[in-house]
PDB file of C-alpha atoms (C1' of nucleotides) in Angstrom:
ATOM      1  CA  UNK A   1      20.567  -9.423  -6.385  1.00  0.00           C
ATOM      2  CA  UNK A   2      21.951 -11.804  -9.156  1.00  0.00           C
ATOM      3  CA  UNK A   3      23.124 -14.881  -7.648  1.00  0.00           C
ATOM      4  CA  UNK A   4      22.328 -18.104  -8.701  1.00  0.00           C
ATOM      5  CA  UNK A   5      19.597 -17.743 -11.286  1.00  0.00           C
ATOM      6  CA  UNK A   6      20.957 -19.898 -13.996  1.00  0.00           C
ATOM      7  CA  UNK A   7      18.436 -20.248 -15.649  1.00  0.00           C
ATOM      8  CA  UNK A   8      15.671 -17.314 -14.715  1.00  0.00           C
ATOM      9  CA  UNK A   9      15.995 -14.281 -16.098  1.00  0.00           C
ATOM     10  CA  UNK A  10      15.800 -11.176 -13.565  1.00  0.00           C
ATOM     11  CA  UNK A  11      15.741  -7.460 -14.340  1.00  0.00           C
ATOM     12  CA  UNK A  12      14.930  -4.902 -12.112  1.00  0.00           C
ATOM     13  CA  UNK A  13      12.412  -3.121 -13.811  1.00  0.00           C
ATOM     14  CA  UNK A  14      13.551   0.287 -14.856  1.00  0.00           C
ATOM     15  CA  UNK A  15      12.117   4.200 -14.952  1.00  0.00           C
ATOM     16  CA  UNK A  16      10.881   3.318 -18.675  1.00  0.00           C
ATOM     17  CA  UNK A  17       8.172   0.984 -17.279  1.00  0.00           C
ATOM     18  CA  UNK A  18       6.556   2.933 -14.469  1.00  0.00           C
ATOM     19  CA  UNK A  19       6.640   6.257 -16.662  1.00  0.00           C
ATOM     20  CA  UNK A  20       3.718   5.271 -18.804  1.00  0.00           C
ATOM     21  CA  UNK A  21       0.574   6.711 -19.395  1.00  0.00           C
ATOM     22  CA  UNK A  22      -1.839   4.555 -18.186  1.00  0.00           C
ATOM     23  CA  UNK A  23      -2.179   3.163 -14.166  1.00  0.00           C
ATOM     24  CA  UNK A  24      -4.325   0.733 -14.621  1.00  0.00           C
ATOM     25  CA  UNK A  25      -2.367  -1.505 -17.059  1.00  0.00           C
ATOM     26  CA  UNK A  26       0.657  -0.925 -15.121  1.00  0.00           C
ATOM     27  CA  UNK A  27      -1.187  -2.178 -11.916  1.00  0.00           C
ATOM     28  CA  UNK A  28      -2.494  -5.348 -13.687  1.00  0.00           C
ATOM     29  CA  UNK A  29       1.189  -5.825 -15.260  1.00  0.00           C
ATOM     30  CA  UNK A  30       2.696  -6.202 -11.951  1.00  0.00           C
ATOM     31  CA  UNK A  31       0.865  -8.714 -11.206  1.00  0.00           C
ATOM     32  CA  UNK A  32       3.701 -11.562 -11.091  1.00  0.00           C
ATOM     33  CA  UNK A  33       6.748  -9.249 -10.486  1.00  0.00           C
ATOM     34  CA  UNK A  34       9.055  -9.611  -7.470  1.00  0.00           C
ATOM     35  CA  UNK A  35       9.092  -7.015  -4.662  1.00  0.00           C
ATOM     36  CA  UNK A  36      12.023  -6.761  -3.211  1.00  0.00           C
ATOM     37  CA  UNK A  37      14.478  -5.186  -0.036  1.00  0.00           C
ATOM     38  CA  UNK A  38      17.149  -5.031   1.083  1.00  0.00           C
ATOM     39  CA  UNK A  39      18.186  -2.981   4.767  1.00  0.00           C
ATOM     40  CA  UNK A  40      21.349  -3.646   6.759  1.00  0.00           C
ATOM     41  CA  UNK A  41      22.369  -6.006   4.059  1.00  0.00           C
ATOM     42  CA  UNK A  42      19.239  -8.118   5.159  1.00  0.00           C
ATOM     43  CA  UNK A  43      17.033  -9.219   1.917  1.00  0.00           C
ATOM     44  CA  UNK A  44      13.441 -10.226   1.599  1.00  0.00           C
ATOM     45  CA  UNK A  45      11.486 -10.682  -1.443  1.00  0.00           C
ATOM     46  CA  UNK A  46       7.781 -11.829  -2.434  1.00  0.00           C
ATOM     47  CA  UNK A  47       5.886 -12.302  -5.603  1.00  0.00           C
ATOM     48  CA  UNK A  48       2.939  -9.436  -6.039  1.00  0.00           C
ATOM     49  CA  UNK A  49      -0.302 -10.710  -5.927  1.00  0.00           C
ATOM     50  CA  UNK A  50      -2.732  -8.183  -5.792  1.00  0.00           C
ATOM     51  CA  UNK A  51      -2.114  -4.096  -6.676  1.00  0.00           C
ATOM     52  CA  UNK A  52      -4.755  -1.438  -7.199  1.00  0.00           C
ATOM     53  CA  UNK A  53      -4.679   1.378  -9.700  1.00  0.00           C
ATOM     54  CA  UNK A  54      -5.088   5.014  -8.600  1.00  0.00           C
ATOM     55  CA  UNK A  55      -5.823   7.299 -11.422  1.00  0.00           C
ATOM     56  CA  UNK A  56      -4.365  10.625 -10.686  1.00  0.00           C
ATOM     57  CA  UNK A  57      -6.490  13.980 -10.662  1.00  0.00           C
ATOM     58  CA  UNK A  58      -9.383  12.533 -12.087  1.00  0.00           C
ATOM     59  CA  UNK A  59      -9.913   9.717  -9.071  1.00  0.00           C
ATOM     60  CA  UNK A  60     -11.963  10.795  -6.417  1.00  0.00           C
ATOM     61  CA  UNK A  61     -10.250   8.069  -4.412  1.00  0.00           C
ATOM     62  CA  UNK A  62      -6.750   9.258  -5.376  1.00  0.00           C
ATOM     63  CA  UNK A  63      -4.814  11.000  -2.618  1.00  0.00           C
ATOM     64  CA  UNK A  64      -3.945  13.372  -5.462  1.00  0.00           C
ATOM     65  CA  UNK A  65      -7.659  14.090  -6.922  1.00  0.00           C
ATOM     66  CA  UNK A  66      -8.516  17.536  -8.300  1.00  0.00           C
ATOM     67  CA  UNK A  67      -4.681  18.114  -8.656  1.00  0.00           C
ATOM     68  CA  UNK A  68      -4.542  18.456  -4.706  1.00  0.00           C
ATOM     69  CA  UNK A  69      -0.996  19.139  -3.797  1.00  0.00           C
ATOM     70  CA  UNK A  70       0.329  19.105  -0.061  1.00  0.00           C
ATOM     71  CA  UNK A  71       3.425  18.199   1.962  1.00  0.00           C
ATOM     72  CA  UNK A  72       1.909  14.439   1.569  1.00  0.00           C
ATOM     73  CA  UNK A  73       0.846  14.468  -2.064  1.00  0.00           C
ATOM     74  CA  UNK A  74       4.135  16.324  -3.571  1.00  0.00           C
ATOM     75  CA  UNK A  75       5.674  12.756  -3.943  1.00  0.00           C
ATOM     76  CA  UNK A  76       2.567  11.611  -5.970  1.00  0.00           C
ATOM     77  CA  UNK A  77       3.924  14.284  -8.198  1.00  0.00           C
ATOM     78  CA  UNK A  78       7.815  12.789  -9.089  1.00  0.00           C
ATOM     79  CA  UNK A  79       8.488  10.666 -12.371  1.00  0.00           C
ATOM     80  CA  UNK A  80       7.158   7.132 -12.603  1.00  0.00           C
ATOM     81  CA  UNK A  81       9.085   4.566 -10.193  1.00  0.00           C
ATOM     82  CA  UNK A  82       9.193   6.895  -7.236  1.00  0.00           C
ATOM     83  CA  UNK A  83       8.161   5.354  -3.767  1.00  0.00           C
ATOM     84  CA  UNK A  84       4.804   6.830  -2.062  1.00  0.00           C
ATOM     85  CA  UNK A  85       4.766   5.822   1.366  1.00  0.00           C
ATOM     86  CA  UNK A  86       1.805   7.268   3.809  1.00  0.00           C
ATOM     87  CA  UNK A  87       0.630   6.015   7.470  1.00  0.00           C
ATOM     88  CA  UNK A  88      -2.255   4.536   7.358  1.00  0.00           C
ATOM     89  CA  UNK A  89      -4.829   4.609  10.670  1.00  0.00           C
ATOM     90  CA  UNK A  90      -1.906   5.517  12.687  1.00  0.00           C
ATOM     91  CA  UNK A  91      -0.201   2.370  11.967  1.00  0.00           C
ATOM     92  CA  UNK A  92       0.314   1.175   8.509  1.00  0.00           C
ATOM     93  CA  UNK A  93       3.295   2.162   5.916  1.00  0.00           C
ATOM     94  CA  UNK A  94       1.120   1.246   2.800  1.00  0.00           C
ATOM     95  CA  UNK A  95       3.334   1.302   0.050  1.00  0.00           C
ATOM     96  CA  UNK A  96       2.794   2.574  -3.330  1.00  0.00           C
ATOM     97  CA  UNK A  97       4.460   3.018  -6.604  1.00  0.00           C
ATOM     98  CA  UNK A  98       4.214   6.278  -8.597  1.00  0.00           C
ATOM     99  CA  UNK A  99       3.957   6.391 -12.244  1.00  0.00           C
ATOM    100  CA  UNK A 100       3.431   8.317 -15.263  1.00  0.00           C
ATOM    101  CA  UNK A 101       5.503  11.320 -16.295  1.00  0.00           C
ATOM    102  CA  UNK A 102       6.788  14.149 -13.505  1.00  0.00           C
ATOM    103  CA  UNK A 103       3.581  16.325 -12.645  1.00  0.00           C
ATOM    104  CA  UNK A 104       0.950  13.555 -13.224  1.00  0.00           C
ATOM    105  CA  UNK A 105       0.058  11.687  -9.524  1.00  0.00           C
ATOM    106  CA  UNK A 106      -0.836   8.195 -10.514  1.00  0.00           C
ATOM    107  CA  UNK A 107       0.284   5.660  -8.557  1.00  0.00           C
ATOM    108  CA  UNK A 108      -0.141   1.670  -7.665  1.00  0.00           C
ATOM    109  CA  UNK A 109      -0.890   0.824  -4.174  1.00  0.00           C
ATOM    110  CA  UNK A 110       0.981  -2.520  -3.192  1.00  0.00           C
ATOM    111  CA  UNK A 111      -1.712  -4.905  -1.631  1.00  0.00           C
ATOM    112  CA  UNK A 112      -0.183  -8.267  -1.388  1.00  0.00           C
ATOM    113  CA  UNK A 113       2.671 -10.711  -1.961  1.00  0.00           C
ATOM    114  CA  UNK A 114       3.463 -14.020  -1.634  1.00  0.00           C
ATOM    115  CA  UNK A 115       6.878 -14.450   0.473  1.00  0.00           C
ATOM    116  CA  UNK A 116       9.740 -15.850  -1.703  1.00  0.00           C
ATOM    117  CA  UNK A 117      13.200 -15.123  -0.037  1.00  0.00           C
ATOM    118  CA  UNK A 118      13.859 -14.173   3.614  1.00  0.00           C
ATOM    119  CA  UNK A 119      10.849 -15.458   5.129  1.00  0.00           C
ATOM    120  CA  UNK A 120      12.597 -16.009   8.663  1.00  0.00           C
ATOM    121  CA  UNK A 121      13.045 -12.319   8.614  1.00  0.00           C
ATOM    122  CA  UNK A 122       9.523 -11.538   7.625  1.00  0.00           C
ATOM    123  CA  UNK A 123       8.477 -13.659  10.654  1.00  0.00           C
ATOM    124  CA  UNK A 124      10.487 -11.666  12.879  1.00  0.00           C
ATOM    125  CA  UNK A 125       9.246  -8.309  11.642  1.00  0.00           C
ATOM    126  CA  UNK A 126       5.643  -9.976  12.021  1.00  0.00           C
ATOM    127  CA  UNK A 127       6.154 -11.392  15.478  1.00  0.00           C
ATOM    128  CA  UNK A 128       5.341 -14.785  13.947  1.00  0.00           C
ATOM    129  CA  UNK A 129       6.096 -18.154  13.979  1.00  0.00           C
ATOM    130  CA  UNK A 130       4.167 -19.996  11.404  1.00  0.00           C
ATOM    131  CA  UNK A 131       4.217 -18.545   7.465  1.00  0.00           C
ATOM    132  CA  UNK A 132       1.086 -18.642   7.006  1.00  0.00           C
ATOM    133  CA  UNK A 133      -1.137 -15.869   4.940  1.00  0.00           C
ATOM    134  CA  UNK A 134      -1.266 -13.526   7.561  1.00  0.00           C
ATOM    135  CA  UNK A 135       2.696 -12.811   6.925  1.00  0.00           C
ATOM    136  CA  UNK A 136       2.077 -10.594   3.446  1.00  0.00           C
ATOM    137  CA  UNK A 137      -1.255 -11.151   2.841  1.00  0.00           C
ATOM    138  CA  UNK A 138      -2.655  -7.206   3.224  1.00  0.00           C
ATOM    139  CA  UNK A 139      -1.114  -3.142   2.372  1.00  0.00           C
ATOM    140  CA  UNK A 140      -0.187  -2.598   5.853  1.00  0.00           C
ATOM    141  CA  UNK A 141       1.288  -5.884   7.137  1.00  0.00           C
ATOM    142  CA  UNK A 142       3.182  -6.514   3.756  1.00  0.00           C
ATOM    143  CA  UNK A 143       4.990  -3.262   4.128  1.00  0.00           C
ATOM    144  CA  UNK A 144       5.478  -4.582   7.810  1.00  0.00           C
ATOM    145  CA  UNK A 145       7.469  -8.035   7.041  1.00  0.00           C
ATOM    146  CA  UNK A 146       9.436  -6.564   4.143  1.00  0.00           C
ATOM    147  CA  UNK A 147      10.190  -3.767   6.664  1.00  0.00           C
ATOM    148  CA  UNK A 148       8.798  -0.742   4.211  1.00  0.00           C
ATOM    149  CA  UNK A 149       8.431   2.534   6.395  1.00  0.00           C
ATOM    150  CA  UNK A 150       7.185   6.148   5.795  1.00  0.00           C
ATOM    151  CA  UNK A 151      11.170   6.675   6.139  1.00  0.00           C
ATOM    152  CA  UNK A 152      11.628   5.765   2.692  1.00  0.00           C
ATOM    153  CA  UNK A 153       8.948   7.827   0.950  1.00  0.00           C
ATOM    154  CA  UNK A 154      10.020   9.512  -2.011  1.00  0.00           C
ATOM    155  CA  UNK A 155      13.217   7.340  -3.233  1.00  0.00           C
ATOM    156  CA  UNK A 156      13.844   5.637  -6.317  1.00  0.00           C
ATOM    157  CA  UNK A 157      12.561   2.187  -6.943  1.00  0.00           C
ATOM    158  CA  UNK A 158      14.580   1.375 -10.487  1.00  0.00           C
ATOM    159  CA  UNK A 159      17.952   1.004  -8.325  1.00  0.00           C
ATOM    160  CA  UNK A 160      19.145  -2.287  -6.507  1.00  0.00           C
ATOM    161  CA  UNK A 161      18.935   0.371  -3.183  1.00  0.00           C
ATOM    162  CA  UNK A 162      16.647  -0.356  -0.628  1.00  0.00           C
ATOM    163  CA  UNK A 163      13.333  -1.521  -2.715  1.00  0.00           C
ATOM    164  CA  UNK A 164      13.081  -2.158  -5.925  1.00  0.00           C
ATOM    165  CA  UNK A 165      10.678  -4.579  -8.227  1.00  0.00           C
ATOM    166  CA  UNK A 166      11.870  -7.059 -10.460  1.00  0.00           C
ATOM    167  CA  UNK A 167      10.919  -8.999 -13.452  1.00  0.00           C
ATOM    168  CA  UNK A 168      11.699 -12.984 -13.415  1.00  0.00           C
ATOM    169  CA  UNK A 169       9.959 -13.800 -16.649  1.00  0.00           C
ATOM    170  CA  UNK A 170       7.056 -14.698 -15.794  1.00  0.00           C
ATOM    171  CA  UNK A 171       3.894 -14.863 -17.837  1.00  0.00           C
ATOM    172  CA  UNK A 172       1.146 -14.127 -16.648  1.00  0.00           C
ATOM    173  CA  UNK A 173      -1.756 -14.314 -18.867  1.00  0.00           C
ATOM    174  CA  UNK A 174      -5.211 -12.016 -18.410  1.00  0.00           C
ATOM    175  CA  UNK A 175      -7.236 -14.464 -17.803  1.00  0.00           C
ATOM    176  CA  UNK A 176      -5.662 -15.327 -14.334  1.00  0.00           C
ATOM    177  CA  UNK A 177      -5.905 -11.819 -13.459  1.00  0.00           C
ATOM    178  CA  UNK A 178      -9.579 -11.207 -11.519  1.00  0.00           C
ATOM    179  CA  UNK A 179     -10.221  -7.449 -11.187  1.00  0.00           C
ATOM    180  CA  UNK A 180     -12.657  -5.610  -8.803  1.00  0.00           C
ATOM    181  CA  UNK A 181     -13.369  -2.648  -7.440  1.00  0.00           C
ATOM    182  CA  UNK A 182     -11.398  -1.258  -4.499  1.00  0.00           C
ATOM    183  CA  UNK A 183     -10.720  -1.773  -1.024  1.00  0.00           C
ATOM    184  CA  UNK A 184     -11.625   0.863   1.550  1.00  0.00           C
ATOM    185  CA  UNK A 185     -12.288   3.639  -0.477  1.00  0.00           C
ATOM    186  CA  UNK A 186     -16.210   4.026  -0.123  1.00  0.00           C
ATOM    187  CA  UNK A 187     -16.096   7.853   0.153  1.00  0.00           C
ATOM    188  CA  UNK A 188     -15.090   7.940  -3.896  1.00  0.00           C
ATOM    189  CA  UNK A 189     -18.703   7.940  -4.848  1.00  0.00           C
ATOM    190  CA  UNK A 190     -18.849   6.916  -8.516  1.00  0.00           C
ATOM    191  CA  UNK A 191     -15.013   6.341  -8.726  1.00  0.00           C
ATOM    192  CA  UNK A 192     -15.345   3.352  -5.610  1.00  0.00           C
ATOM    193  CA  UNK A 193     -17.311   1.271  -8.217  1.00  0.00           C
ATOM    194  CA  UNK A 194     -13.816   1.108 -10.939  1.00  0.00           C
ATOM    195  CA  UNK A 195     -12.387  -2.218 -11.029  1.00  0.00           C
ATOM    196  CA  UNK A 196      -8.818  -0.641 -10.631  1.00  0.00           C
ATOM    197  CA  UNK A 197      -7.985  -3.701  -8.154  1.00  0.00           C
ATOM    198  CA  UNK A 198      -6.505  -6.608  -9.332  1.00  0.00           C
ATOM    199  CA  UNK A 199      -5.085  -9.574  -8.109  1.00  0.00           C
ATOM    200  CA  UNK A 200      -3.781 -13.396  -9.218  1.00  0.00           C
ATOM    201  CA  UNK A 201      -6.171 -15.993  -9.498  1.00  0.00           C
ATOM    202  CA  UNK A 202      -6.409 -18.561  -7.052  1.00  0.00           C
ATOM    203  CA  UNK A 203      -3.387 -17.545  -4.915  1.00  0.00           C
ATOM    204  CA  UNK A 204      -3.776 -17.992  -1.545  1.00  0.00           C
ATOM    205  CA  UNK A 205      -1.750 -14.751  -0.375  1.00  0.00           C
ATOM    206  CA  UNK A 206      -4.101 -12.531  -1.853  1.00  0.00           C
ATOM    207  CA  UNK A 207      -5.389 -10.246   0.848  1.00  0.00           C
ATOM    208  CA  UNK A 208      -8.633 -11.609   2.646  1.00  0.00           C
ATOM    209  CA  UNK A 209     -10.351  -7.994   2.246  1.00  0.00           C
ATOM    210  CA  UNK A 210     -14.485  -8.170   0.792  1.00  0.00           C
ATOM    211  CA  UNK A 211     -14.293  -6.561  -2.054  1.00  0.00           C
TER     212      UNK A 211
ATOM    213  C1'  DA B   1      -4.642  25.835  17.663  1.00  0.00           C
ATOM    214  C1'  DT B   2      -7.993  22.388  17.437  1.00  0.00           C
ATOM    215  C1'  DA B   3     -10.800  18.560  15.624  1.00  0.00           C
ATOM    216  C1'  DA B   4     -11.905  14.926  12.295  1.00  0.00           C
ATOM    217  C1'  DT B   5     -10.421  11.176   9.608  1.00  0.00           C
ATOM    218  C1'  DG B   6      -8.539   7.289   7.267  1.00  0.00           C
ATOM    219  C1'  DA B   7      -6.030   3.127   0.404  1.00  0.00           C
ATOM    220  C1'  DT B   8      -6.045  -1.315   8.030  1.00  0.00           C
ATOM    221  C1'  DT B   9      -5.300  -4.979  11.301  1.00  0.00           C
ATOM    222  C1'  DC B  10      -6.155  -7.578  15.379  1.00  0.00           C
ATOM    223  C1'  DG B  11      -8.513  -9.442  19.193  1.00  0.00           C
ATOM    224  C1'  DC B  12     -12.639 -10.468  21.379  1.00  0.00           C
ATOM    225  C1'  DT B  13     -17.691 -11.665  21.424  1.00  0.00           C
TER     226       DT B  13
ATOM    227  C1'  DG C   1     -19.032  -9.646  12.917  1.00  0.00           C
ATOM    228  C1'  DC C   2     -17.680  -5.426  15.695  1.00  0.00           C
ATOM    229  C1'  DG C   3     -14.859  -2.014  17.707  1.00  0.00           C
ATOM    230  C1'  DA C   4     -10.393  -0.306  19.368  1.00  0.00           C
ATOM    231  C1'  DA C   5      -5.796   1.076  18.345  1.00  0.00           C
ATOM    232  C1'  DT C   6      -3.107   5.284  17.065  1.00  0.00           C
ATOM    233  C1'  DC C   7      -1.088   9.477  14.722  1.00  0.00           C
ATOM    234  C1'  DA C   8       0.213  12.209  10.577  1.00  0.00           C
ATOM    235  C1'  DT C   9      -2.287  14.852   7.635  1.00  0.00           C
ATOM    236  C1'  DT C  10      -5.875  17.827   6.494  1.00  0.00           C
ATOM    237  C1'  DA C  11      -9.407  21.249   6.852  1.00  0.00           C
ATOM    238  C1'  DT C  12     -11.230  24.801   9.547  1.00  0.00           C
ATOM    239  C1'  DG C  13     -11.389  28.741  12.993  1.00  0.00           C
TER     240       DG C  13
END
DNA sequence: ATAATGATTCGCT
DNA sequence: GCGAATCATTATG
């Protein structure tokens, strides 16, 4: 999508950024990008606000710790900028961006956005009237407005095809970045305590979740 | 083949 | 604040 933006830049953000070594700056970097798709010609977008790091083999709370590899997991294994999407509770499509290199599962769970185009149709989705933070504000019901399901596990995010993320210049500076530890992950022992979550400071559609 | 379990959300008390 | 909803995945027999 490059319509009007006269003055904005906006790149999709390609395989070279998501196929870097380390998760956790890539988490706190998208911070401030755009998440966007596009079904049926239909396109909704929203500004991420809040992302959490998962650190491959070595993270107890990573679906891929101790190099586990199953019919679920596989996808954690692709190149950088490959969707993982899993059902959560029976319910949720949390969505989740891989990165690294081919063979190494890290990945960035999506936790929040703030809605910027094609809010109408995000209400819809939602079965809601009123935009209010309810709409994006969470993994599961973000993936629900933007209309994110397990069906598209495993494509390719760097494309204008289905999702993608994109860059609109924005500058986001660390110290309106608040990490914290994770959300929901209490079985990791040790690895629960990593601030791998981050999110932008003083947004209001950052996920109500204790931390 | 069977049983347990979530990277959550919503509605009710 | 608490508990139900709901099902693919996973471990175990």
């Amino acid at each position: 999508m490059s319509l009007n933006n006269s003055s904005k830049t906006s790149e999709i953000l390609s395989a070279h950024f998501f196929q870097r070594a380390d998760v956790v700056s890539i988490a706190k970097e998208l911070i401030g990008k755009v998440l966007c798709t596009e079904f049926d010609g239909v396109l909704t977008t929203g500004q991420i606000v809040e992302t959490e790091a998962y650190n491959g083999i070595h993270d107890k709370a990573c679906h891929a710790h101790s190099g586990r590899f199953t019919k679920r997991t596989k996808v954690m294994y692709e190149p950088g900028g490959t969707a993982y999407i899993y059902l959560c509770y029976g319910i949720h499509h949390l969505f989740n961006i891989i990165t690294n290199n081919e063979g190494i599962p890290d990945a960035v769970l999506i936790r929040a956005i703030e809605p910027l185009e094609g809010t109408q149709t995000m209400l819809e989705r939602r079965k809601m009237n009123q935009k209010k933070r309810n709409l994006t504000a969470g993994p599961g019901i973000l993936s629900q407005a933007l209309g994110i399901k397990t069906d598209q596990n495993g494509i390719q995010l760097t494309r204008e095809n289905g999702i993608w993320i994109e860059d609109h210049g924005l500058n986001i500076t660390s110290n309106n970045i608040i990490s914290g530890p994770r959300v929901g992950i209490g079985y990791a022992g040790e690895d629960a305590l990593l601030p791998y979550r981050f999110s932008l400071r003083g947004n209001p559609w950052v996920s109500p979740a204790k931390t």
